[in-house]
């Protein structure tokens, strides 16, 4: 039969092994990067029907989060403001702005503005806003520096391990209750977050559950 | 020396008197074995094969149809109703996985116990294992409902930060069956390497030759490779033997760890193991008897002796199974638990009592006919009995799983279970799939292990004379461009003696090539003991360590050392959950996973060690430039090649040396 492959073929197996290793490493790295919520959710910035600017309203005008998201302290669900809430100012301020055409239309027809939802947890996850903001978890911890966002976008992964990071180590994240809605708040220099956090956890009796049934009811 | 010859004659005659029945009949020769086995693959398929493959292919087509139907509709189309949540699907899973076990048992445990009759049935049995496990895998895979979430069962770091519960029998099952399937495939493929080389050397089309060449990793038949190969085969057989016992036990713990009456018994693991051997042997007989009938030449290799032995195994395991049926009844009575007693009373007198009597009749009473010789060696009586035994084993699973579930503790929840056409479609589809795959296997790969059969051939009385020396071409004049000098020897004994002389003469760079391993060759070539077993041990230990690290890190609380890291940074490791009140590290519950990982790593490192220590894969080797060797080294040729780079090599002297040893067809092999 003579030889089926030339002499050079003896180098092939080694090259194939190296090639497979490289492809396998790239696949693993690719899945680890692209298939996790860190990639699939973070940075999601849908186009809204009205180009609402959080930085203008919060930093510029000094509105509190609760001015619009009014039930966040009392309810599990943090509401999106109604057209009426917007119009309480915008009947006078910028009443003719072309950017607010959709708002005025909603005001006249009675149909709500169809905002695109940015943060959405799966149906099998139970989450209560009031339980968090009343225990020293700032809006900032989950939604990021909304006070500086011109357009709202998804800031954090909301993956289960991300939730557990705080549930298992609350002292790294909690802040004084009166600073929860102060998005620009900085830790006073000379203080350590962990020390302060430990103190707060003890004082406020914060006991985050890490039972499955806490979130998957 | 007449006296010596007489003594030899007498010894020979005595040996004949005491000899066991030959395992290969009619004094066949090596090349006949090659022809007989490879012609099944090489000749055009006969008509019966086409008819059978179409029939079973159509039946197998039910599997994808039914699967698409119930995935798109939902599992409600299965007959499952409270309280019977494990119906025909789990039943079929257990049925098939247990059939698979006998394949491994024949090839591994019988190899381990040096039962040489395994050599002609092990290849088909291993293939049967793989196809049966494939059929079994259909059921749990689709039983989970959301098939695309299957990867939740795979221990990989992900953003949920929760790892699998390694203390759960269903996860043991996944590890056991997964390991079993991969290691069975590996063991089967490993045994196939020299036989694929045989196919390669017989093939006529270049693309086929190349394909087989790649598939057999460039097998040469070098005795140095055979040494590692034999050691590796034995090592992998050793770990596979443990594996097959563990898988049957783990499958039984799916049931035995629950509290359901009729399931919650310690006899389940040994009961399932004997049941597995029993049903698997029955399935091998079901396959081998028609195979023999279809290819009469194979009757010389799968003899009455083989049928007889398999029937005896059926008798022994059938009686063992009967013993455990009786012990179950006894324990139910003696245990004085009313629920347990009722379960067995219900099996015998309840609405499904027919299943119990089918089971007892086919599994215990029917095999008793094998006390007599005629049913043992009459192929078709044996075949009918083996088919009925498989039916009986299916009913045994029905009786254990469905009948126990139908009537549990609460009479108000009792309900009669009826499988729907979807359940039946899946089951009969899997039967079709099994035979369909087996028929394809027959036409693609050698169904009998060629190399191993050759070690069973009767040794010829006189060394076979190579073909007439006069048509031997004069060897080419040696030039600088030669790789070495090759010679053929007429028998394995001649090759062994020649190798010994070559070594004594002081040659270093030389090798011998044979179609099967030759005993005594290690001493003749003075090769050190193969190091394969060391790598198998190291691989096994590595698997064990990885397993311990995995189950520990996923089960115990976060150590103080890592206190500052968050769950996400640790990939969800050290996330301790209490399961079933067991301690965080509960060794008994971790044993199945640790064992399976040990075996998985040991088997794969054994395979890699054999391949790499034999310097494979090697697509190009100069010895193949000698046409005679490349044609017959995997058939019936025994060759010795001295390389030109050997310091003691000199074209003329070496040639004279090999001729003196009895070498024929001396050839200078071009580089």
PDB file of N, CA and C in Angstrom, chain A residues 1-14 17 32 35-38 41 124 157-169 171-173 198 209-212 216, chain B residues 146 152 158-162 200-201 206 209-211 213-214 557-558 563-569 572-577 617-627 630-631 671:
ATOM      1  N   UNK A   1       0.835  -1.209   0.000  1.00  0.00           N
ATOM      2  CA  UNK A   1       0.000   0.000   0.000  1.00  0.00           C
ATOM      3  C   UNK A   1       0.856   1.240   0.000  1.00  0.00           C
ATOM      4  N   UNK A   2       2.075   1.029   0.420  1.00  0.00           N
ATOM      5  CA  UNK A   2       2.943   2.187   0.676  1.00  0.00           C
ATOM      6  C   UNK A   2       2.255   3.084   1.708  1.00  0.00           C
ATOM      7  N   UNK A   3       2.820   4.223   1.940  1.00  0.00           N
ATOM      8  CA  UNK A   3       2.269   5.065   2.994  1.00  0.00           C
ATOM      9  C   UNK A   3       1.049   5.836   2.513  1.00  0.00           C
ATOM     10  N   UNK A   4       0.076   5.975   3.398  1.00  0.00           N
ATOM     11  CA  UNK A   4      -1.162   6.675   3.050  1.00  0.00           C
ATOM     12  C   UNK A   4      -1.002   8.176   3.179  1.00  0.00           C
ATOM     13  N   UNK A   5      -0.084   8.563   4.037  1.00  0.00           N
ATOM     14  CA  UNK A   5       0.132   9.994   4.253  1.00  0.00           C
ATOM     15  C   UNK A   5       1.626  10.275   4.134  1.00  0.00           C
ATOM     16  N   UNK A   6       1.951  11.478   3.722  1.00  0.00           N
ATOM     17  CA  UNK A   6       3.353  11.841   3.576  1.00  0.00           C
ATOM     18  C   UNK A   6       4.021  12.039   4.931  1.00  0.00           C
ATOM     19  N   UNK A   7       5.348  12.234   4.865  1.00  0.00           N
ATOM     20  CA  UNK A   7       6.101  12.390   6.110  1.00  0.00           C
ATOM     21  C   UNK A   7       5.618  13.600   6.899  1.00  0.00           C
ATOM     22  N   UNK A   8       5.237  14.638   6.176  1.00  0.00           N
ATOM     23  CA  UNK A   8       4.848  15.868   6.864  1.00  0.00           C
ATOM     24  C   UNK A   8       3.628  15.642   7.748  1.00  0.00           C
ATOM     25  N   UNK A   9       2.840  14.597   7.433  1.00  0.00           N
ATOM     26  CA  UNK A   9       1.614  14.353   8.199  1.00  0.00           C
ATOM     27  C   UNK A   9       1.914  13.998   9.644  1.00  0.00           C
ATOM     28  N   UNK A  10       3.142  13.547   9.923  1.00  0.00           N
ATOM     29  CA  UNK A  10       3.448  13.188  11.307  1.00  0.00           C
ATOM     30  C   UNK A  10       3.401  14.392  12.240  1.00  0.00           C
ATOM     31  N   UNK A  11       3.494  15.574  11.674  1.00  0.00           N
ATOM     32  CA  UNK A  11       3.391  16.778  12.511  1.00  0.00           C
ATOM     33  C   UNK A  11       1.934  17.131  12.781  1.00  0.00           C
ATOM     34  N   UNK A  12       1.042  16.565  11.960  1.00  0.00           N
ATOM     35  CA  UNK A  12      -0.365  16.981  12.040  1.00  0.00           C
ATOM     36  C   UNK A  12      -1.033  16.737  13.395  1.00  0.00           C
ATOM     37  N   UNK A  13      -0.888  15.535  13.974  1.00  0.00           N
ATOM     38  CA  UNK A  13      -1.626  15.295  15.218  1.00  0.00           C
ATOM     39  C   UNK A  13      -1.364  16.368  16.272  1.00  0.00           C
ATOM     40  N   UNK A  14      -0.097  16.754  16.394  1.00  0.00           N
ATOM     41  CA  UNK A  14       0.234  17.759  17.405  1.00  0.00           C
ATOM     42  C   UNK A  14      -0.479  19.071  17.091  1.00  0.00           C
ATOM     43  N   UNK A  17      -4.133  18.839  17.920  1.00  0.00           N
ATOM     44  CA  UNK A  17      -4.397  18.933  19.368  1.00  0.00           C
ATOM     45  C   UNK A  17      -4.324  20.390  19.814  1.00  0.00           C
ATOM     46  N   UNK A  32     -18.343  32.136  28.653  1.00  0.00           N
ATOM     47  CA  UNK A  32     -18.256  32.768  29.968  1.00  0.00           C
ATOM     48  C   UNK A  32     -18.473  34.271  29.859  1.00  0.00           C
ATOM     49  N   UNK A  35     -22.450  34.765  27.374  1.00  0.00           N
ATOM     50  CA  UNK A  35     -23.701  34.095  27.710  1.00  0.00           C
ATOM     51  C   UNK A  35     -24.176  34.389  29.121  1.00  0.00           C
ATOM     52  N   UNK A  36     -23.537  35.309  29.819  1.00  0.00           N
ATOM     53  CA  UNK A  36     -23.963  35.590  31.181  1.00  0.00           C
ATOM     54  C   UNK A  36     -24.691  36.927  31.206  1.00  0.00           C
ATOM     55  N   UNK A  37     -25.512  37.154  32.247  1.00  0.00           N
ATOM     56  CA  UNK A  37     -26.247  38.412  32.327  1.00  0.00           C
ATOM     57  C   UNK A  37     -25.333  39.630  32.350  1.00  0.00           C
ATOM     58  N   UNK A  38     -24.081  39.449  32.762  1.00  0.00           N
ATOM     59  CA  UNK A  38     -23.154  40.579  32.736  1.00  0.00           C
ATOM     60  C   UNK A  38     -23.055  41.152  31.338  1.00  0.00           C
ATOM     61  N   UNK A  41     -27.546  41.480  29.798  1.00  0.00           N
ATOM     62  CA  UNK A  41     -28.470  42.477  30.340  1.00  0.00           C
ATOM     63  C   UNK A  41     -27.831  43.840  30.514  1.00  0.00           C
ATOM     64  N   UNK A 124     -40.346  33.839  38.037  1.00  0.00           N
ATOM     65  CA  UNK A 124     -40.127  32.945  39.177  1.00  0.00           C
ATOM     66  C   UNK A 124     -39.330  33.602  40.287  1.00  0.00           C
ATOM     67  N   UNK A 157     -26.150  43.280  36.535  1.00  0.00           N
ATOM     68  CA  UNK A 157     -26.556  42.036  35.859  1.00  0.00           C
ATOM     69  C   UNK A 157     -27.881  41.456  36.358  1.00  0.00           C
ATOM     70  N   UNK A 158     -28.272  41.700  37.609  1.00  0.00           N
ATOM     71  CA  UNK A 158     -29.457  41.080  38.214  1.00  0.00           C
ATOM     72  C   UNK A 158     -29.394  39.560  38.141  1.00  0.00           C
ATOM     73  N   UNK A 159     -28.216  38.979  38.087  1.00  0.00           N
ATOM     74  CA  UNK A 159     -28.131  37.518  38.100  1.00  0.00           C
ATOM     75  C   UNK A 159     -28.279  37.051  39.538  1.00  0.00           C
ATOM     76  N   UNK A 160     -28.492  35.755  39.689  1.00  0.00           N
ATOM     77  CA  UNK A 160     -28.746  35.263  41.038  1.00  0.00           C
ATOM     78  C   UNK A 160     -27.508  35.430  41.911  1.00  0.00           C
ATOM     79  N   UNK A 161     -26.331  35.197  41.347  1.00  0.00           N
ATOM     80  CA  UNK A 161     -25.131  35.343  42.173  1.00  0.00           C
ATOM     81  C   UNK A 161     -24.945  36.801  42.577  1.00  0.00           C
ATOM     82  N   UNK A 162     -25.379  37.712  41.717  1.00  0.00           N
ATOM     83  CA  UNK A 162     -25.279  39.137  42.031  1.00  0.00           C
ATOM     84  C   UNK A 162     -26.207  39.470  43.208  1.00  0.00           C
ATOM     85  N   UNK A 163     -27.417  38.936  43.204  1.00  0.00           N
ATOM     86  CA  UNK A 163     -28.318  39.137  44.346  1.00  0.00           C
ATOM     87  C   UNK A 163     -27.700  38.578  45.610  1.00  0.00           C
ATOM     88  N   UNK A 164     -27.130  37.354  45.466  1.00  0.00           N
ATOM     89  CA  UNK A 164     -26.599  36.686  46.651  1.00  0.00           C
ATOM     90  C   UNK A 164     -25.395  37.414  47.226  1.00  0.00           C
ATOM     91  N   UNK A 165     -24.665  38.102  46.369  1.00  0.00           N
ATOM     92  CA  UNK A 165     -23.501  38.851  46.866  1.00  0.00           C
ATOM     93  C   UNK A 165     -23.913  39.757  48.014  1.00  0.00           C
ATOM     94  N   UNK A 166     -25.050  40.433  47.840  1.00  0.00           N
ATOM     95  CA  UNK A 166     -25.497  41.366  48.870  1.00  0.00           C
ATOM     96  C   UNK A 166     -26.221  40.622  49.985  1.00  0.00           C
ATOM     97  N   UNK A 167     -26.998  39.611  49.613  1.00  0.00           N
ATOM     98  CA  UNK A 167     -27.737  38.894  50.656  1.00  0.00           C
ATOM     99  C   UNK A 167     -26.808  38.199  51.627  1.00  0.00           C
ATOM    100  N   UNK A 168     -25.649  37.827  51.152  1.00  0.00           N
ATOM    101  CA  UNK A 168     -24.722  37.143  52.050  1.00  0.00           C
ATOM    102  C   UNK A 168     -23.727  38.107  52.689  1.00  0.00           C
ATOM    103  N   UNK A 169     -23.510  39.270  52.087  1.00  0.00           N
ATOM    104  CA  UNK A 169     -22.571  40.242  52.658  1.00  0.00           C
ATOM    105  C   UNK A 169     -23.206  41.622  52.686  1.00  0.00           C
ATOM    106  N   UNK A 171     -23.116  43.988  54.701  1.00  0.00           N
ATOM    107  CA  UNK A 171     -22.305  45.089  55.235  1.00  0.00           C
ATOM    108  C   UNK A 171     -21.497  45.793  54.150  1.00  0.00           C
ATOM    109  N   UNK A 172     -21.333  45.155  53.007  1.00  0.00           N
ATOM    110  CA  UNK A 172     -20.569  45.799  51.941  1.00  0.00           C
ATOM    111  C   UNK A 172     -21.411  46.845  51.212  1.00  0.00           C
ATOM    112  N   UNK A 173     -22.730  46.799  51.391  1.00  0.00           N
ATOM    113  CA  UNK A 173     -23.588  47.606  50.516  1.00  0.00           C
ATOM    114  C   UNK A 173     -24.525  48.561  51.250  1.00  0.00           C
ATOM    115  N   UNK A 198     -21.337  46.921  59.084  1.00  0.00           N
ATOM    116  CA  UNK A 198     -21.534  45.964  60.167  1.00  0.00           C
ATOM    117  C   UNK A 198     -22.368  46.579  61.278  1.00  0.00           C
ATOM    118  N   UNK A 209     -32.325  36.972  53.882  1.00  0.00           N
ATOM    119  CA  UNK A 209     -32.483  35.522  53.809  1.00  0.00           C
ATOM    120  C   UNK A 209     -31.684  34.978  52.623  1.00  0.00           C
ATOM    121  N   UNK A 210     -31.075  33.798  52.800  1.00  0.00           N
ATOM    122  CA  UNK A 210     -30.584  33.134  51.593  1.00  0.00           C
ATOM    123  C   UNK A 210     -31.215  31.755  51.424  1.00  0.00           C
ATOM    124  N   UNK A 211     -32.439  31.667  51.864  1.00  0.00           N
ATOM    125  CA  UNK A 211     -33.247  30.503  51.532  1.00  0.00           C
ATOM    126  C   UNK A 211     -33.691  30.567  50.073  1.00  0.00           C
ATOM    127  N   UNK A 212     -33.873  29.410  49.464  1.00  0.00           N
ATOM    128  CA  UNK A 212     -34.410  29.414  48.102  1.00  0.00           C
ATOM    129  C   UNK A 212     -35.765  30.113  48.076  1.00  0.00           C
ATOM    130  N   UNK A 216     -37.763  32.537  45.434  1.00  0.00           N
ATOM    131  CA  UNK A 216     -38.519  31.618  44.567  1.00  0.00           C
ATOM    132  C   UNK A 216     -39.657  31.041  45.401  1.00  0.00           C
TER     133      UNK A 216
ATOM    134  N   UNK B 146     -38.305  20.380  30.491  1.00  0.00           N
ATOM    135  CA  UNK B 146     -37.721  21.496  29.757  1.00  0.00           C
ATOM    136  C   UNK B 146     -36.327  21.058  29.293  1.00  0.00           C
ATOM    137  N   UNK B 152     -28.542  22.519  33.289  1.00  0.00           N
ATOM    138  CA  UNK B 152     -28.601  22.790  34.727  1.00  0.00           C
ATOM    139  C   UNK B 152     -28.000  21.647  35.539  1.00  0.00           C
ATOM    140  N   UNK B 158     -21.860  29.099  36.839  1.00  0.00           N
ATOM    141  CA  UNK B 158     -22.749  29.972  36.100  1.00  0.00           C
ATOM    142  C   UNK B 158     -23.296  31.036  37.032  1.00  0.00           C
ATOM    143  N   UNK B 159     -24.076  31.956  36.476  1.00  0.00           N
ATOM    144  CA  UNK B 159     -24.426  33.140  37.237  1.00  0.00           C
ATOM    145  C   UNK B 159     -25.561  32.889  38.220  1.00  0.00           C
ATOM    146  N   UNK B 160     -26.014  31.625  38.352  1.00  0.00           N
ATOM    147  CA  UNK B 160     -27.022  31.342  39.366  1.00  0.00           C
ATOM    148  C   UNK B 160     -26.401  31.123  40.728  1.00  0.00           C
ATOM    149  N   UNK B 161     -25.096  30.845  40.728  1.00  0.00           N
ATOM    150  CA  UNK B 161     -24.364  30.697  41.982  1.00  0.00           C
ATOM    151  C   UNK B 161     -24.889  29.559  42.835  1.00  0.00           C
ATOM    152  N   UNK B 162     -25.591  28.625  42.230  1.00  0.00           N
ATOM    153  CA  UNK B 162     -26.006  27.453  42.972  1.00  0.00           C
ATOM    154  C   UNK B 162     -25.524  26.233  42.202  1.00  0.00           C
ATOM    155  N   UNK B 200      -8.392  -1.425   7.383  1.00  0.00           N
ATOM    156  CA  UNK B 200      -7.600  -0.495   6.589  1.00  0.00           C
ATOM    157  C   UNK B 200      -6.729  -1.256   5.593  1.00  0.00           C
ATOM    158  N   UNK B 201      -6.071  -2.299   6.094  1.00  0.00           N
ATOM    159  CA  UNK B 201      -5.145  -2.998   5.214  1.00  0.00           C
ATOM    160  C   UNK B 201      -5.863  -3.828   4.161  1.00  0.00           C
ATOM    161  N   UNK B 206      -8.851   4.359  -1.721  1.00  0.00           N
ATOM    162  CA  UNK B 206      -7.888   5.164  -0.967  1.00  0.00           C
ATOM    163  C   UNK B 206      -8.567   5.934   0.159  1.00  0.00           C
ATOM    164  N   UNK B 209      -9.182   3.689   3.029  1.00  0.00           N
ATOM    165  CA  UNK B 209      -7.940   3.377   3.717  1.00  0.00           C
ATOM    166  C   UNK B 209      -7.548   4.528   4.637  1.00  0.00           C
ATOM    167  N   UNK B 210      -7.641   5.727   4.080  1.00  0.00           N
ATOM    168  CA  UNK B 210      -7.225   6.888   4.879  1.00  0.00           C
ATOM    169  C   UNK B 210      -8.130   7.077   6.082  1.00  0.00           C
ATOM    170  N   UNK B 211      -9.433   6.892   5.859  1.00  0.00           N
ATOM    171  CA  UNK B 211     -10.384   7.056   6.966  1.00  0.00           C
ATOM    172  C   UNK B 211     -10.072   6.059   8.077  1.00  0.00           C
ATOM    173  N   UNK B 213      -7.325   4.566   8.576  1.00  0.00           N
ATOM    174  CA  UNK B 213      -6.007   4.862   9.122  1.00  0.00           C
ATOM    175  C   UNK B 213      -6.106   5.910  10.223  1.00  0.00           C
ATOM    176  N   UNK B 214      -6.919   6.930   9.985  1.00  0.00           N
ATOM    177  CA  UNK B 214      -7.096   7.961  11.005  1.00  0.00           C
ATOM    178  C   UNK B 214      -7.820   7.371  12.212  1.00  0.00           C
ATOM    179  N   UNK B 557     -19.583  25.441  54.012  1.00  0.00           N
ATOM    180  CA  UNK B 557     -19.649  26.899  54.121  1.00  0.00           C
ATOM    181  C   UNK B 557     -18.319  27.542  53.753  1.00  0.00           C
ATOM    182  N   UNK B 558     -18.401  28.829  53.469  1.00  0.00           N
ATOM    183  CA  UNK B 558     -17.206  29.550  53.042  1.00  0.00           C
ATOM    184  C   UNK B 558     -16.178  29.585  54.166  1.00  0.00           C
ATOM    185  N   UNK B 563     -13.328  34.850  53.428  1.00  0.00           N
ATOM    186  CA  UNK B 563     -14.451  35.610  53.956  1.00  0.00           C
ATOM    187  C   UNK B 563     -14.711  36.870  53.131  1.00  0.00           C
ATOM    188  N   UNK B 564     -13.627  37.512  52.658  1.00  0.00           N
ATOM    189  CA  UNK B 564     -13.800  38.818  52.032  1.00  0.00           C
ATOM    190  C   UNK B 564     -14.335  38.725  50.608  1.00  0.00           C
ATOM    191  N   UNK B 565     -14.292  37.528  50.024  1.00  0.00           N
ATOM    192  CA  UNK B 565     -14.771  37.399  48.636  1.00  0.00           C
ATOM    193  C   UNK B 565     -16.281  37.210  48.618  1.00  0.00           C
ATOM    194  N   UNK B 566     -16.913  37.710  47.572  1.00  0.00           N
ATOM    195  CA  UNK B 566     -18.362  37.573  47.483  1.00  0.00           C
ATOM    196  C   UNK B 566     -18.729  36.337  46.676  1.00  0.00           C
ATOM    197  N   UNK B 567     -20.003  36.004  46.704  1.00  0.00           N
ATOM    198  CA  UNK B 567     -20.475  34.802  46.021  1.00  0.00           C
ATOM    199  C   UNK B 567     -20.120  34.815  44.546  1.00  0.00           C
ATOM    200  N   UNK B 568     -20.313  35.980  43.935  1.00  0.00           N
ATOM    201  CA  UNK B 568     -20.039  36.070  42.511  1.00  0.00           C
ATOM    202  C   UNK B 568     -18.561  35.867  42.207  1.00  0.00           C
ATOM    203  N   UNK B 569     -17.719  36.434  43.063  1.00  0.00           N
ATOM    204  CA  UNK B 569     -16.277  36.287  42.826  1.00  0.00           C
ATOM    205  C   UNK B 569     -15.825  34.836  42.970  1.00  0.00           C
ATOM    206  N   UNK B 572     -19.929  31.184  42.942  1.00  0.00           N
ATOM    207  CA  UNK B 572     -20.987  30.460  43.637  1.00  0.00           C
ATOM    208  C   UNK B 572     -20.501  29.292  44.460  1.00  0.00           C
ATOM    209  N   UNK B 573     -19.190  29.108  44.561  1.00  0.00           N
ATOM    210  CA  UNK B 573     -18.688  28.015  45.394  1.00  0.00           C
ATOM    211  C   UNK B 573     -18.879  28.368  46.862  1.00  0.00           C
ATOM    212  N   UNK B 574     -18.729  27.389  47.716  1.00  0.00           N
ATOM    213  CA  UNK B 574     -18.868  27.548  49.161  1.00  0.00           C
ATOM    214  C   UNK B 574     -20.225  28.138  49.514  1.00  0.00           C
ATOM    215  N   UNK B 575     -21.256  27.693  48.828  1.00  0.00           N
ATOM    216  CA  UNK B 575     -22.603  28.128  49.112  1.00  0.00           C
ATOM    217  C   UNK B 575     -23.295  26.945  49.758  1.00  0.00           C
ATOM    218  N   UNK B 576     -23.283  26.927  51.061  1.00  0.00           N
ATOM    219  CA  UNK B 576     -23.709  25.725  51.776  1.00  0.00           C
ATOM    220  C   UNK B 576     -25.223  25.690  51.919  1.00  0.00           C
ATOM    221  N   UNK B 577     -25.803  24.582  51.553  1.00  0.00           N
ATOM    222  CA  UNK B 577     -27.238  24.395  51.765  1.00  0.00           C
ATOM    223  C   UNK B 577     -27.416  23.085  52.513  1.00  0.00           C
ATOM    224  N   UNK B 617      -0.577   9.001  17.711  1.00  0.00           N
ATOM    225  CA  UNK B 617      -0.869   8.665  16.327  1.00  0.00           C
ATOM    226  C   UNK B 617       0.311   8.996  15.411  1.00  0.00           C
ATOM    227  N   UNK B 618       0.532   8.128  14.470  1.00  0.00           N
ATOM    228  CA  UNK B 618       1.652   8.327  13.555  1.00  0.00           C
ATOM    229  C   UNK B 618       1.171   8.083  12.135  1.00  0.00           C
ATOM    230  N   UNK B 619       0.764   9.141  11.441  1.00  0.00           N
ATOM    231  CA  UNK B 619       0.190   8.945  10.095  1.00  0.00           C
ATOM    232  C   UNK B 619       1.178   8.311   9.122  1.00  0.00           C
ATOM    233  N   UNK B 620       2.468   8.651   9.245  1.00  0.00           N
ATOM    234  CA  UNK B 620       3.447   8.136   8.280  1.00  0.00           C
ATOM    235  C   UNK B 620       4.464   7.288   9.018  1.00  0.00           C
ATOM    236  N   UNK B 621       4.715   6.091   8.536  1.00  0.00           N
ATOM    237  CA  UNK B 621       5.757   5.266   9.147  1.00  0.00           C
ATOM    238  C   UNK B 621       6.520   4.571   8.019  1.00  0.00           C
ATOM    239  N   UNK B 622       7.854   4.622   8.053  1.00  0.00           N
ATOM    240  CA  UNK B 622       8.604   4.043   6.916  1.00  0.00           C
ATOM    241  C   UNK B 622       8.346   2.558   6.720  1.00  0.00           C
ATOM    242  N   UNK B 623       7.970   1.809   7.786  1.00  0.00           N
ATOM    243  CA  UNK B 623       7.799   0.367   7.558  1.00  0.00           C
ATOM    244  C   UNK B 623       6.699   0.071   6.561  1.00  0.00           C
ATOM    245  N   UNK B 624       5.775   1.002   6.400  1.00  0.00           N
ATOM    246  CA  UNK B 624       4.701   0.740   5.442  1.00  0.00           C
ATOM    247  C   UNK B 624       5.182   0.849   4.000  1.00  0.00           C
ATOM    248  N   UNK B 625       6.396   1.333   3.820  1.00  0.00           N
ATOM    249  CA  UNK B 625       6.926   1.331   2.457  1.00  0.00           C
ATOM    250  C   UNK B 625       7.157  -0.092   1.973  1.00  0.00           C
ATOM    251  N   UNK B 626       7.176  -1.032   2.892  1.00  0.00           N
ATOM    252  CA  UNK B 626       7.291  -2.444   2.513  1.00  0.00           C
ATOM    253  C   UNK B 626       5.883  -2.967   2.328  1.00  0.00           C
ATOM    254  N   UNK B 627       5.503  -3.214   1.058  1.00  0.00           N
ATOM    255  CA  UNK B 627       4.122  -3.575   0.754  1.00  0.00           C
ATOM    256  C   UNK B 627       3.662  -4.815   1.483  1.00  0.00           C
ATOM    257  N   UNK B 630       2.734  -3.954   5.016  1.00  0.00           N
ATOM    258  CA  UNK B 630       1.545  -3.111   5.131  1.00  0.00           C
ATOM    259  C   UNK B 630       0.300  -3.892   4.770  1.00  0.00           C
ATOM    260  N   UNK B 631       0.438  -4.969   3.961  1.00  0.00           N
ATOM    261  CA  UNK B 631      -0.736  -5.765   3.630  1.00  0.00           C
ATOM    262  C   UNK B 631      -1.058  -6.780   4.717  1.00  0.00           C
ATOM    263  N   UNK B 671      13.442   4.403   2.592  1.00  0.00           N
ATOM    264  CA  UNK B 671      13.117   5.428   3.582  1.00  0.00           C
ATOM    265  C   UNK B 671      11.884   6.199   3.174  1.00  0.00           C
TER     266      UNK B 671
END
